[in-house]
Amino acid sequence: MTERRAFRLVPRLRRLLPLAFCLLPLLAWLRMGPLPAGLLDELSNPSTLVVDRAGVPLYETLSDDDTRSVRLTAGTLPPTLVAATLAAEDRRFWRHPGVDPIAILRALKTNVAEGRVVEGGSTISQQVAKLLLNRRSPSRNRGVVAKIDEAIVALRLEHRFAKRELLAMYLNLAAYGNQFAGAERASRAYFGVPAAMATPAQAAFLAGLPQRPSMFNPYRNREAAMRRQRVVLKRLAAAGALTPARAREAADERLVFTRGGSPFSARHFVEMVLESAGEPRPARIDTTLDSALQADVAGIIASHRELLNKHGAGNVAVVVFDNASGEWLAWEGSGDYLDAASGGTINGPLTPRQPGSALKPFTYALAFEEGFSPSSVLADVPSSFPTAEPGVVYSPRNYDGRYRGPLLVRRALAGSENVPAVVLASELGVPKLLRFLGQAGLTTLDKTAAHYGLGVTLGNAEVRLDQLVAAYAAFARGGEWIEPAFVRRSDNTIAETRRLVSPRTAFWITDILADPEAREFVFGRGSSLELPFPVAVKTGTSQAYHDNWTVGYSRRVTVGVWVGNFDRTPLRNSSGVTGAGPIFHAVMLAAERRLGGSSTAFSHDAILPAPANSVEHEICALSGLTANPSCPLRKREWIAAEAPSLPCSWHHLGDEGLLTFWPPEYRQWARAQGLDDAARPGPRVQGVTASNEVGETTRRPDRPRAALAVVSPPDGATYLIDPTLHREFQTLSLKVVAAARGRIEWSVGGRVVGAANAEAAVDWPIVPGHHRIVARDEHGRTAEATVVVR
């Protein structure tokens, strides 16, 4: 430019200065003005990914805009994906201020030449603005005014955020088809790898999707998707982001797309986790679940489906609890989430049901805390207990209808006998037992002691499976209860714990429940309760056979299984051993294999070590006292170290042989069994066997009786039919005291129901109603009693 021409241009520029000064505020407003209210709120609504303890996805929720997304941060943008995205969408991203006039002109020229729209002029910043505005107002106009609005917002975004932050927004918000929002989620869905691990060929494919996600859907139009990918690869090479060799390698790579849908494992568990997360939900929730063990549990239930159908069981709930950490490792809610007919969506472990005998160990644990021991003896004899209802008595029966006289606590608990458990609960008191169960974490026992009565020890109150399992785990932990968790605790979070029972009580309960010989007299050997490693286990069957349970623990885990029907349809020929037991057995094996790291080798170490204040002592197997030289059956049993050593007073060896002196509460039972119950000489008595079956016996000498009188049932008593027992086992023992031996005929309501010797009892199957019971001896003398059966 000559000096003269330049001189002439100066006045013109001077005339433009006022216009420039007028435009400066406008330019400043365009760039630094406020963003639309609430615009940036659209950045905080990603989907939530729920993963197991190893990071394996369990489920991913939809975000507010019905997409699935995983956030990338500005500091973790994958370089290969960044290069591919810029090559596909915005080559001058690092240089323009948010709007690129050169790109607009280039796109205009290309589209005119092609006669159709093949290239856009919007920058990534403008696309971020568009994505945010569309999320904020999904129905907004898409015309020229909208484009101007997007350009202004893009300028303002560039003013507020760094370039990498804007690029992260784009990679998180852009649509990649098939309900996937964001490159990270799309990379995992299409290729099964995080975006940081995507190859150049995969990154080029991802970068090309946001232009037209539906058209480039690889599941529907693979050819179009690959054409778009090749265009992006050429641009990458042209920009120098790929060497010629890498470009050829990327072009030759054959992309393999995964077709796995969004995962949804452990549905009941995931729903529980999401419900507890609250709002807004985090982008990721790391749970405690072991998805491999969860799959094992699902397979076990499926393999037992035929057996479950045989018993009429439509639902199964299973939980596996890590004793050390208090974390749930597996959680099955119903057996089949998709079975709507049987209430498959109901979360069984959270649903209160009657546990039956599975609640008994807590009665014994409380008794141990109160001074009892495994060598204590309980009376398994016909007994009646008053109830809160005037005139109504409670007469518990054992499952098989038999009475076994004096039972050691070990055998009473291991054999799950009902009568001794009720005797124990009566001595402890129902209010104290309910408080103890509450301390064990059972929150559903919200009625009064009078409401439950002594039947609470037999499981007539409803409890949750998850809470019952956590309570059992307290025994496995040496008496310490731990707060259960289904979300992984942070490193600085300490689980809540509290002392439930002493280590000695926990050891005694564990030792008894893990003793297959102690339960053999009821359950036999070789059942599903026995495993190739020590397991403390208890079964339970609820009233009218609606539910059956098996709960038990090893050193590592506690497993709980419930089998039944959510609509309370009774089971058929099923108990805790036959229904829930086989599933428990298989799940416990699977859990030990998972946690022990071996499919064949198991640890045979005891679940708990014996504490110093528990010592083994030789006792009489009948009386539970220190064995004396005359005791015919002896055994080693745990007692408190501080307990006094009291010699057995039941057995004495005299001139006539071995005599058994029965305590008063057992004399009637002993007489019914044909055992000598008098402290007088007589022929040698072998006593009873280890299972309290009658061995060689001695009949009791005659005793004069003053009159004929009915001693069972008591006159005016009321009896309640127990729905937990078979009807054939629900009988009332009819007994008299008579002046002479002879035959006694019994009638109920005028109908003869049986006859027996005066010293024997007649068992009458009870039926509802008011009944007049009459005993008649051979001389025509009568005695009677009136009872009510409900």
PDB file of C-alpha atoms in Angstrom, residues 438-705:
ATOM      1  CA  GLY A 438     -34.943 -57.070  69.745  1.00  0.00           C
ATOM      2  CA  GLN A 439     -31.313 -56.652  70.752  1.00  0.00           C
ATOM      3  CA  ALA A 440     -30.480 -59.315  68.149  1.00  0.00           C
ATOM      4  CA  GLY A 441     -31.842 -56.983  65.458  1.00  0.00           C
ATOM      5  CA  LEU A 442     -35.311 -58.487  64.939  1.00  0.00           C
ATOM      6  CA  THR A 443     -37.491 -55.399  64.468  1.00  0.00           C
ATOM      7  CA  THR A 444     -40.803 -57.032  63.584  1.00  0.00           C
ATOM      8  CA  LEU A 445     -41.663 -58.283  67.086  1.00  0.00           C
ATOM      9  CA  ASP A 446     -43.769 -55.257  67.895  1.00  0.00           C
ATOM     10  CA  LYS A 447     -46.583 -56.911  69.858  1.00  0.00           C
ATOM     11  CA  THR A 448     -46.804 -57.472  73.612  1.00  0.00           C
ATOM     12  CA  ALA A 449     -45.541 -60.509  75.477  1.00  0.00           C
ATOM     13  CA  ALA A 450     -49.149 -61.489  76.163  1.00  0.00           C
ATOM     14  CA  HIS A 451     -49.864 -61.463  72.424  1.00  0.00           C
ATOM     15  CA  TYR A 452     -47.077 -63.906  71.578  1.00  0.00           C
ATOM     16  CA  GLY A 453     -47.039 -65.970  74.751  1.00  0.00           C
ATOM     17  CA  LEU A 454     -44.635 -68.852  75.205  1.00  0.00           C
ATOM     18  CA  GLY A 455     -45.136 -69.789  71.564  1.00  0.00           C
ATOM     19  CA  VAL A 456     -42.612 -67.115  70.629  1.00  0.00           C
ATOM     20  CA  THR A 457     -39.821 -69.550  71.415  1.00  0.00           C
ATOM     21  CA  LEU A 458     -41.312 -71.897  68.799  1.00  0.00           C
ATOM     22  CA  GLY A 459     -41.408 -69.128  66.201  1.00  0.00           C
ATOM     23  CA  ASN A 460     -45.054 -68.037  66.220  1.00  0.00           C
ATOM     24  CA  ALA A 461     -43.944 -64.430  65.639  1.00  0.00           C
ATOM     25  CA  GLU A 462     -43.035 -63.188  62.165  1.00  0.00           C
ATOM     26  CA  VAL A 463     -39.448 -62.154  61.408  1.00  0.00           C
ATOM     27  CA  ARG A 464     -37.476 -61.128  58.343  1.00  0.00           C
ATOM     28  CA  LEU A 465     -35.007 -63.539  56.796  1.00  0.00           C
ATOM     29  CA  ASP A 466     -32.281 -60.913  56.434  1.00  0.00           C
ATOM     30  CA  GLN A 467     -32.553 -59.903  60.096  1.00  0.00           C
ATOM     31  CA  LEU A 468     -32.626 -63.505  61.285  1.00  0.00           C
ATOM     32  CA  VAL A 469     -29.483 -64.293  59.287  1.00  0.00           C
ATOM     33  CA  ALA A 470     -27.692 -61.246  60.699  1.00  0.00           C
ATOM     34  CA  ALA A 471     -28.694 -62.393  64.197  1.00  0.00           C
ATOM     35  CA  TYR A 472     -27.282 -65.883  63.563  1.00  0.00           C
ATOM     36  CA  ALA A 473     -24.093 -64.280  62.277  1.00  0.00           C
ATOM     37  CA  ALA A 474     -23.632 -62.752  65.733  1.00  0.00           C
ATOM     38  CA  PHE A 475     -23.000 -66.282  67.035  1.00  0.00           C
ATOM     39  CA  ALA A 476     -20.483 -66.881  64.242  1.00  0.00           C
ATOM     40  CA  ARG A 477     -18.736 -63.639  65.256  1.00  0.00           C
ATOM     41  CA  GLY A 478     -18.273 -64.794  68.838  1.00  0.00           C
ATOM     42  CA  GLY A 479     -21.371 -63.027  70.142  1.00  0.00           C
ATOM     43  CA  GLU A 480     -20.955 -59.655  68.429  1.00  0.00           C
ATOM     44  CA  TRP A 481     -23.728 -58.351  66.174  1.00  0.00           C
ATOM     45  CA  ILE A 482     -22.692 -56.238  63.166  1.00  0.00           C
ATOM     46  CA  GLU A 483     -24.799 -53.843  61.121  1.00  0.00           C
ATOM     47  CA  PRO A 484     -25.505 -55.466  57.718  1.00  0.00           C
ATOM     48  CA  ALA A 485     -24.498 -53.534  54.596  1.00  0.00           C
ATOM     49  CA  PHE A 486     -25.416 -53.871  50.931  1.00  0.00           C
ATOM     50  CA  VAL A 487     -23.273 -50.927  49.741  1.00  0.00           C
ATOM     51  CA  ARG A 488     -19.493 -51.057  50.141  1.00  0.00           C
ATOM     52  CA  ARG A 489     -18.316 -49.049  53.111  1.00  0.00           C
ATOM     53  CA  SER A 490     -15.652 -46.425  52.544  1.00  0.00           C
ATOM     54  CA  ASP A 491     -12.224 -46.969  54.044  1.00  0.00           C
ATOM     55  CA  ASN A 492     -12.895 -44.538  56.889  1.00  0.00           C
ATOM     56  CA  THR A 493     -16.344 -45.925  57.732  1.00  0.00           C
ATOM     57  CA  ILE A 494     -16.546 -48.345  60.651  1.00  0.00           C
ATOM     58  CA  ALA A 495     -19.472 -50.744  60.809  1.00  0.00           C
ATOM     59  CA  GLU A 496     -21.720 -50.492  63.850  1.00  0.00           C
ATOM     60  CA  THR A 497     -21.260 -53.437  66.199  1.00  0.00           C
ATOM     61  CA  ARG A 498     -22.624 -54.381  69.614  1.00  0.00           C
ATOM     62  CA  ARG A 499     -22.170 -57.238  72.032  1.00  0.00           C
ATOM     63  CA  LEU A 500     -25.184 -59.557  71.947  1.00  0.00           C
ATOM     64  CA  VAL A 501     -23.922 -62.505  74.011  1.00  0.00           C
ATOM     65  CA  SER A 502     -20.674 -63.564  75.613  1.00  0.00           C
ATOM     66  CA  PRO A 503     -18.062 -65.465  73.585  1.00  0.00           C
ATOM     67  CA  ARG A 504     -18.845 -68.511  75.748  1.00  0.00           C
ATOM     68  CA  THR A 505     -22.539 -68.423  74.881  1.00  0.00           C
ATOM     69  CA  ALA A 506     -21.725 -67.991  71.192  1.00  0.00           C
ATOM     70  CA  PHE A 507     -19.355 -70.949  71.375  1.00  0.00           C
ATOM     71  CA  TRP A 508     -21.877 -73.192  73.136  1.00  0.00           C
ATOM     72  CA  ILE A 509     -24.660 -72.373  70.668  1.00  0.00           C
ATOM     73  CA  THR A 510     -22.282 -72.962  67.766  1.00  0.00           C
ATOM     74  CA  ASP A 511     -20.953 -76.205  69.189  1.00  0.00           C
ATOM     75  CA  ILE A 512     -24.455 -77.589  69.657  1.00  0.00           C
ATOM     76  CA  LEU A 513     -25.818 -76.542  66.262  1.00  0.00           C
ATOM     77  CA  ALA A 514     -22.732 -77.979  64.560  1.00  0.00           C
ATOM     78  CA  ASP A 515     -23.068 -81.367  66.326  1.00  0.00           C
ATOM     79  CA  PRO A 516     -24.611 -83.938  63.934  1.00  0.00           C
ATOM     80  CA  GLU A 517     -24.565 -86.645  66.618  1.00  0.00           C
ATOM     81  CA  ALA A 518     -26.669 -84.535  68.975  1.00  0.00           C
ATOM     82  CA  ARG A 519     -29.457 -84.145  66.398  1.00  0.00           C
ATOM     83  CA  GLU A 520     -29.214 -87.696  65.066  1.00  0.00           C
ATOM     84  CA  PHE A 521     -32.010 -89.005  67.289  1.00  0.00           C
ATOM     85  CA  VAL A 522     -34.470 -86.764  65.402  1.00  0.00           C
ATOM     86  CA  PHE A 523     -32.911 -85.949  62.018  1.00  0.00           C
ATOM     87  CA  GLY A 524     -30.757 -89.029  61.452  1.00  0.00           C
ATOM     88  CA  ARG A 525     -27.383 -88.808  59.705  1.00  0.00           C
ATOM     89  CA  GLY A 526     -26.380 -87.911  56.170  1.00  0.00           C
ATOM     90  CA  SER A 527     -29.069 -85.248  55.680  1.00  0.00           C
ATOM     91  CA  SER A 528     -28.668 -81.940  53.878  1.00  0.00           C
ATOM     92  CA  LEU A 529     -27.632 -80.414  57.208  1.00  0.00           C
ATOM     93  CA  GLU A 530     -24.231 -82.128  57.073  1.00  0.00           C
ATOM     94  CA  LEU A 531     -21.410 -80.653  54.986  1.00  0.00           C
ATOM     95  CA  PRO A 532     -17.707 -81.466  54.507  1.00  0.00           C
ATOM     96  CA  PHE A 533     -16.749 -78.676  56.911  1.00  0.00           C
ATOM     97  CA  PRO A 534     -18.152 -77.476  60.246  1.00  0.00           C
ATOM     98  CA  VAL A 535     -21.519 -75.747  59.904  1.00  0.00           C
ATOM     99  CA  ALA A 536     -23.876 -74.705  62.701  1.00  0.00           C
ATOM    100  CA  VAL A 537     -27.379 -75.067  61.325  1.00  0.00           C
ATOM    101  CA  LYS A 538     -31.013 -74.921  62.414  1.00  0.00           C
ATOM    102  CA  THR A 539     -34.249 -75.609  60.593  1.00  0.00           C
ATOM    103  CA  GLY A 540     -37.746 -74.276  61.165  1.00  0.00           C
ATOM    104  CA  THR A 541     -41.309 -74.959  60.030  1.00  0.00           C
ATOM    105  CA  SER A 542     -44.083 -72.454  60.627  1.00  0.00           C
ATOM    106  CA  GLN A 543     -47.693 -72.896  61.639  1.00  0.00           C
ATOM    107  CA  ALA A 544     -49.771 -75.023  59.264  1.00  0.00           C
ATOM    108  CA  TYR A 545     -46.643 -75.638  57.169  1.00  0.00           C
ATOM    109  CA  HIS A 546     -46.799 -72.331  55.337  1.00  0.00           C
ATOM    110  CA  ASP A 547     -43.042 -71.763  55.530  1.00  0.00           C
ATOM    111  CA  ASN A 548     -39.891 -73.717  56.111  1.00  0.00           C
ATOM    112  CA  TRP A 549     -36.462 -72.370  56.853  1.00  0.00           C
ATOM    113  CA  THR A 550     -32.845 -73.415  57.136  1.00  0.00           C
ATOM    114  CA  VAL A 551     -30.334 -71.002  58.610  1.00  0.00           C
ATOM    115  CA  GLY A 552     -26.722 -71.773  59.420  1.00  0.00           C
ATOM    116  CA  TYR A 553     -23.179 -70.526  59.397  1.00  0.00           C
ATOM    117  CA  SER A 554     -19.610 -71.575  58.789  1.00  0.00           C
ATOM    118  CA  ARG A 555     -16.531 -69.619  59.803  1.00  0.00           C
ATOM    119  CA  ARG A 556     -16.872 -67.367  56.755  1.00  0.00           C
ATOM    120  CA  VAL A 557     -20.543 -66.970  55.907  1.00  0.00           C
ATOM    121  CA  THR A 558     -24.071 -67.237  57.233  1.00  0.00           C
ATOM    122  CA  VAL A 559     -26.676 -68.587  54.823  1.00  0.00           C
ATOM    123  CA  GLY A 560     -30.438 -68.304  55.178  1.00  0.00           C
ATOM    124  CA  VAL A 561     -33.039 -70.042  53.010  1.00  0.00           C
ATOM    125  CA  TRP A 562     -36.807 -69.618  53.152  1.00  0.00           C
ATOM    126  CA  VAL A 563     -39.175 -71.770  51.100  1.00  0.00           C
ATOM    127  CA  GLY A 564     -42.911 -71.170  50.879  1.00  0.00           C
ATOM    128  CA  ASN A 565     -45.589 -69.210  49.057  1.00  0.00           C
ATOM    129  CA  PHE A 566     -46.134 -65.478  49.338  1.00  0.00           C
ATOM    130  CA  ASP A 567     -49.900 -66.084  49.222  1.00  0.00           C
ATOM    131  CA  ARG A 568     -49.472 -68.398  52.260  1.00  0.00           C
ATOM    132  CA  THR A 569     -50.623 -71.539  50.475  1.00  0.00           C
ATOM    133  CA  PRO A 570     -49.495 -74.459  52.705  1.00  0.00           C
ATOM    134  CA  LEU A 571     -46.615 -76.642  51.583  1.00  0.00           C
ATOM    135  CA  ARG A 572     -47.017 -80.354  50.939  1.00  0.00           C
ATOM    136  CA  ASN A 573     -44.929 -82.844  52.938  1.00  0.00           C
ATOM    137  CA  SER A 574     -42.176 -80.324  53.460  1.00  0.00           C
ATOM    138  CA  SER A 575     -40.025 -79.316  56.404  1.00  0.00           C
ATOM    139  CA  GLY A 576     -36.883 -77.276  56.858  1.00  0.00           C
ATOM    140  CA  VAL A 577     -34.800 -80.383  56.187  1.00  0.00           C
ATOM    141  CA  THR A 578     -36.599 -81.496  53.026  1.00  0.00           C
ATOM    142  CA  GLY A 579     -37.589 -78.112  51.592  1.00  0.00           C
ATOM    143  CA  ALA A 580     -35.080 -75.412  52.420  1.00  0.00           C
ATOM    144  CA  GLY A 581     -32.352 -77.826  53.538  1.00  0.00           C
ATOM    145  CA  PRO A 582     -31.133 -79.065  50.132  1.00  0.00           C
ATOM    146  CA  ILE A 583     -30.907 -75.514  48.806  1.00  0.00           C
ATOM    147  CA  PHE A 584     -29.071 -74.425  51.957  1.00  0.00           C
ATOM    148  CA  HIS A 585     -26.600 -77.271  51.497  1.00  0.00           C
ATOM    149  CA  ALA A 586     -25.817 -76.316  47.907  1.00  0.00           C
ATOM    150  CA  VAL A 587     -25.589 -72.580  48.607  1.00  0.00           C
ATOM    151  CA  MET A 588     -23.279 -73.084  51.584  1.00  0.00           C
ATOM    152  CA  LEU A 589     -20.996 -75.255  49.445  1.00  0.00           C
ATOM    153  CA  ALA A 590     -20.968 -72.639  46.680  1.00  0.00           C
ATOM    154  CA  ALA A 591     -20.224 -69.822  49.130  1.00  0.00           C
ATOM    155  CA  GLU A 592     -17.344 -71.683  50.761  1.00  0.00           C
ATOM    156  CA  ARG A 593     -15.884 -72.498  47.352  1.00  0.00           C
ATOM    157  CA  ARG A 594     -16.097 -68.843  46.316  1.00  0.00           C
ATOM    158  CA  LEU A 595     -14.597 -67.439  49.496  1.00  0.00           C
ATOM    159  CA  GLY A 596     -12.167 -70.263  50.149  1.00  0.00           C
ATOM    160  CA  GLY A 597     -10.741 -70.196  46.648  1.00  0.00           C
ATOM    161  CA  SER A 598     -10.981 -73.982  46.209  1.00  0.00           C
ATOM    162  CA  SER A 599     -13.601 -76.235  44.679  1.00  0.00           C
ATOM    163  CA  THR A 600     -12.536 -79.338  46.609  1.00  0.00           C
ATOM    164  CA  ALA A 601     -10.466 -78.465  49.693  1.00  0.00           C
ATOM    165  CA  PHE A 602     -12.335 -77.140  52.717  1.00  0.00           C
ATOM    166  CA  SER A 603     -11.118 -76.032  56.103  1.00  0.00           C
ATOM    167  CA  HIS A 604     -12.044 -78.387  58.933  1.00  0.00           C
ATOM    168  CA  ASP A 605     -11.158 -75.916  61.658  1.00  0.00           C
ATOM    169  CA  ALA A 606     -13.823 -75.278  64.277  1.00  0.00           C
ATOM    170  CA  ILE A 607     -16.108 -72.328  63.642  1.00  0.00           C
ATOM    171  CA  LEU A 608     -15.149 -70.793  66.994  1.00  0.00           C
ATOM    172  CA  PRO A 609     -12.395 -71.627  69.483  1.00  0.00           C
ATOM    173  CA  ALA A 610     -13.380 -72.699  72.980  1.00  0.00           C
ATOM    174  CA  PRO A 611     -13.044 -69.737  75.375  1.00  0.00           C
ATOM    175  CA  ALA A 612     -10.982 -70.128  78.524  1.00  0.00           C
ATOM    176  CA  ASN A 613     -14.049 -69.973  80.792  1.00  0.00           C
ATOM    177  CA  SER A 614     -15.584 -73.049  79.159  1.00  0.00           C
ATOM    178  CA  VAL A 615     -14.225 -76.456  80.182  1.00  0.00           C
ATOM    179  CA  GLU A 616     -15.093 -80.030  79.283  1.00  0.00           C
ATOM    180  CA  HIS A 617     -16.324 -82.195  82.120  1.00  0.00           C
ATOM    181  CA  GLU A 618     -17.506 -85.785  82.460  1.00  0.00           C
ATOM    182  CA  ILE A 619     -21.208 -85.794  83.278  1.00  0.00           C
ATOM    183  CA  CYS A 620     -24.003 -88.278  83.693  1.00  0.00           C
ATOM    184  CA  ALA A 621     -25.806 -88.480  80.332  1.00  0.00           C
ATOM    185  CA  LEU A 622     -29.174 -88.595  82.134  1.00  0.00           C
ATOM    186  CA  SER A 623     -28.924 -86.067  84.968  1.00  0.00           C
ATOM    187  CA  GLY A 624     -26.301 -83.729  83.495  1.00  0.00           C
ATOM    188  CA  LEU A 625     -24.509 -83.710  86.859  1.00  0.00           C
ATOM    189  CA  THR A 626     -20.933 -84.805  87.479  1.00  0.00           C
ATOM    190  CA  ALA A 627     -20.853 -88.528  86.816  1.00  0.00           C
ATOM    191  CA  ASN A 628     -20.530 -90.741  89.879  1.00  0.00           C
ATOM    192  CA  PRO A 629     -19.219 -94.328  89.767  1.00  0.00           C
ATOM    193  CA  SER A 630     -22.768 -95.656  89.472  1.00  0.00           C
ATOM    194  CA  CYS A 631     -23.846 -93.639  86.412  1.00  0.00           C
ATOM    195  CA  PRO A 632     -24.398 -96.139  83.573  1.00  0.00           C
ATOM    196  CA  LEU A 633     -23.991 -93.610  80.730  1.00  0.00           C
ATOM    197  CA  ARG A 634     -21.422 -90.836  80.744  1.00  0.00           C
ATOM    198  CA  LYS A 635     -20.269 -88.217  78.298  1.00  0.00           C
ATOM    199  CA  ARG A 636     -17.973 -85.233  77.986  1.00  0.00           C
ATOM    200  CA  GLU A 637     -19.773 -81.905  77.968  1.00  0.00           C
ATOM    201  CA  TRP A 638     -18.965 -78.202  78.219  1.00  0.00           C
ATOM    202  CA  ILE A 639     -19.672 -76.460  81.492  1.00  0.00           C
ATOM    203  CA  ALA A 640     -18.773 -73.077  82.913  1.00  0.00           C
ATOM    204  CA  ALA A 641     -15.297 -73.065  84.408  1.00  0.00           C
ATOM    205  CA  GLU A 642     -16.635 -71.442  87.552  1.00  0.00           C
ATOM    206  CA  ALA A 643     -19.551 -73.888  87.979  1.00  0.00           C
ATOM    207  CA  PRO A 644     -19.493 -76.077  91.120  1.00  0.00           C
ATOM    208  CA  SER A 645     -19.020 -79.807  90.601  1.00  0.00           C
ATOM    209  CA  LEU A 646     -22.205 -81.487  91.856  1.00  0.00           C
ATOM    210  CA  PRO A 647     -22.171 -85.314  91.799  1.00  0.00           C
ATOM    211  CA  CYS A 648     -25.070 -87.134  90.186  1.00  0.00           C
ATOM    212  CA  SER A 649     -27.770 -87.898  92.771  1.00  0.00           C
ATOM    213  CA  TRP A 650     -29.974 -89.906  90.401  1.00  0.00           C
ATOM    214  CA  HIS A 651     -27.959 -93.141  90.266  1.00  0.00           C
ATOM    215  CA  HIS A 652     -26.971 -95.301  93.219  1.00  0.00           C
ATOM    216  CA  LEU A 653     -25.600 -98.823  93.342  1.00  0.00           C
ATOM    217  CA  GLY A 654     -27.131-100.813  96.178  1.00  0.00           C
ATOM    218  CA  ASP A 655     -27.416-104.422  97.239  1.00  0.00           C
ATOM    219  CA  GLU A 656     -30.217-104.942  94.723  1.00  0.00           C
ATOM    220  CA  GLY A 657     -28.325-103.394  91.867  1.00  0.00           C
ATOM    221  CA  LEU A 658     -28.437-100.001  90.183  1.00  0.00           C
ATOM    222  CA  LEU A 659     -31.228 -97.733  91.418  1.00  0.00           C
ATOM    223  CA  THR A 660     -32.508 -94.627  89.638  1.00  0.00           C
ATOM    224  CA  PHE A 661     -34.058 -91.925  91.824  1.00  0.00           C
ATOM    225  CA  TRP A 662     -36.246 -89.845  89.518  1.00  0.00           C
ATOM    226  CA  PRO A 663     -36.881 -86.212  90.498  1.00  0.00           C
ATOM    227  CA  PRO A 664     -40.591 -85.473  91.034  1.00  0.00           C
ATOM    228  CA  GLU A 665     -41.138 -83.822  87.644  1.00  0.00           C
ATOM    229  CA  TYR A 666     -40.057 -86.985  85.845  1.00  0.00           C
ATOM    230  CA  ARG A 667     -41.801 -89.641  87.933  1.00  0.00           C
ATOM    231  CA  GLN A 668     -45.039 -89.707  85.990  1.00  0.00           C
ATOM    232  CA  TRP A 669     -43.126 -89.849  82.705  1.00  0.00           C
ATOM    233  CA  ALA A 670     -40.903 -92.640  84.069  1.00  0.00           C
ATOM    234  CA  ARG A 671     -43.970 -94.556  85.259  1.00  0.00           C
ATOM    235  CA  ALA A 672     -45.533 -94.238  81.782  1.00  0.00           C
ATOM    236  CA  GLN A 673     -42.331 -95.571  80.260  1.00  0.00           C
ATOM    237  CA  GLY A 674     -42.275 -98.485  82.675  1.00  0.00           C
ATOM    238  CA  LEU A 675     -39.175 -97.248  84.486  1.00  0.00           C
ATOM    239  CA  ASP A 676     -38.644 -97.511  88.275  1.00  0.00           C
ATOM    240  CA  ASP A 677     -39.377 -94.108  89.809  1.00  0.00           C
ATOM    241  CA  ALA A 678     -39.207 -94.974  93.521  1.00  0.00           C
ATOM    242  CA  ALA A 679     -36.251 -94.566  95.855  1.00  0.00           C
ATOM    243  CA  ARG A 680     -36.441 -98.174  96.968  1.00  0.00           C
ATOM    244  CA  PRO A 681     -34.484-101.331  96.249  1.00  0.00           C
ATOM    245  CA  GLY A 682     -35.448-103.366  93.258  1.00  0.00           C
ATOM    246  CA  PRO A 683     -34.050-105.396  90.393  1.00  0.00           C
ATOM    247  CA  ARG A 684     -31.224-103.852  88.392  1.00  0.00           C
ATOM    248  CA  VAL A 685     -32.269-100.991  86.118  1.00  0.00           C
ATOM    249  CA  GLN A 686     -30.186-100.264  83.090  1.00  0.00           C
ATOM    250  CA  GLY A 687     -31.816 -96.863  82.878  1.00  0.00           C
ATOM    251  CA  VAL A 688     -32.287 -95.194  79.550  1.00  0.00           C
ATOM    252  CA  THR A 689     -30.128 -95.190  76.443  1.00  0.00           C
ATOM    253  CA  ALA A 690     -28.384 -92.158  75.038  1.00  0.00           C
ATOM    254  CA  SER A 691     -31.533 -91.215  73.168  1.00  0.00           C
ATOM    255  CA  ASN A 692     -33.755 -91.701  76.226  1.00  0.00           C
ATOM    256  CA  GLU A 693     -35.462 -94.727  74.744  1.00  0.00           C
ATOM    257  CA  VAL A 694     -36.586 -97.378  77.223  1.00  0.00           C
ATOM    258  CA  GLY A 695     -33.942 -99.998  77.865  1.00  0.00           C
ATOM    259  CA  GLU A 696     -34.098-102.884  80.364  1.00  0.00           C
ATOM    260  CA  THR A 697     -36.687-101.713  82.853  1.00  0.00           C
ATOM    261  CA  THR A 698     -38.282-102.492  86.152  1.00  0.00           C
ATOM    262  CA  ARG A 699     -41.992-102.176  86.820  1.00  0.00           C
ATOM    263  CA  ARG A 700     -43.021-100.116  89.811  1.00  0.00           C
ATOM    264  CA  PRO A 701     -44.536-101.978  92.783  1.00  0.00           C
ATOM    265  CA  ASP A 702     -48.172-101.412  93.486  1.00  0.00           C
ATOM    266  CA  ARG A 703     -49.167 -98.423  95.561  1.00  0.00           C
ATOM    267  CA  PRO A 704     -52.528 -98.088  97.264  1.00  0.00           C
ATOM    268  CA  ARG A 705     -54.762 -95.369  95.896  1.00  0.00           C
TER     269      ARG A 705
END
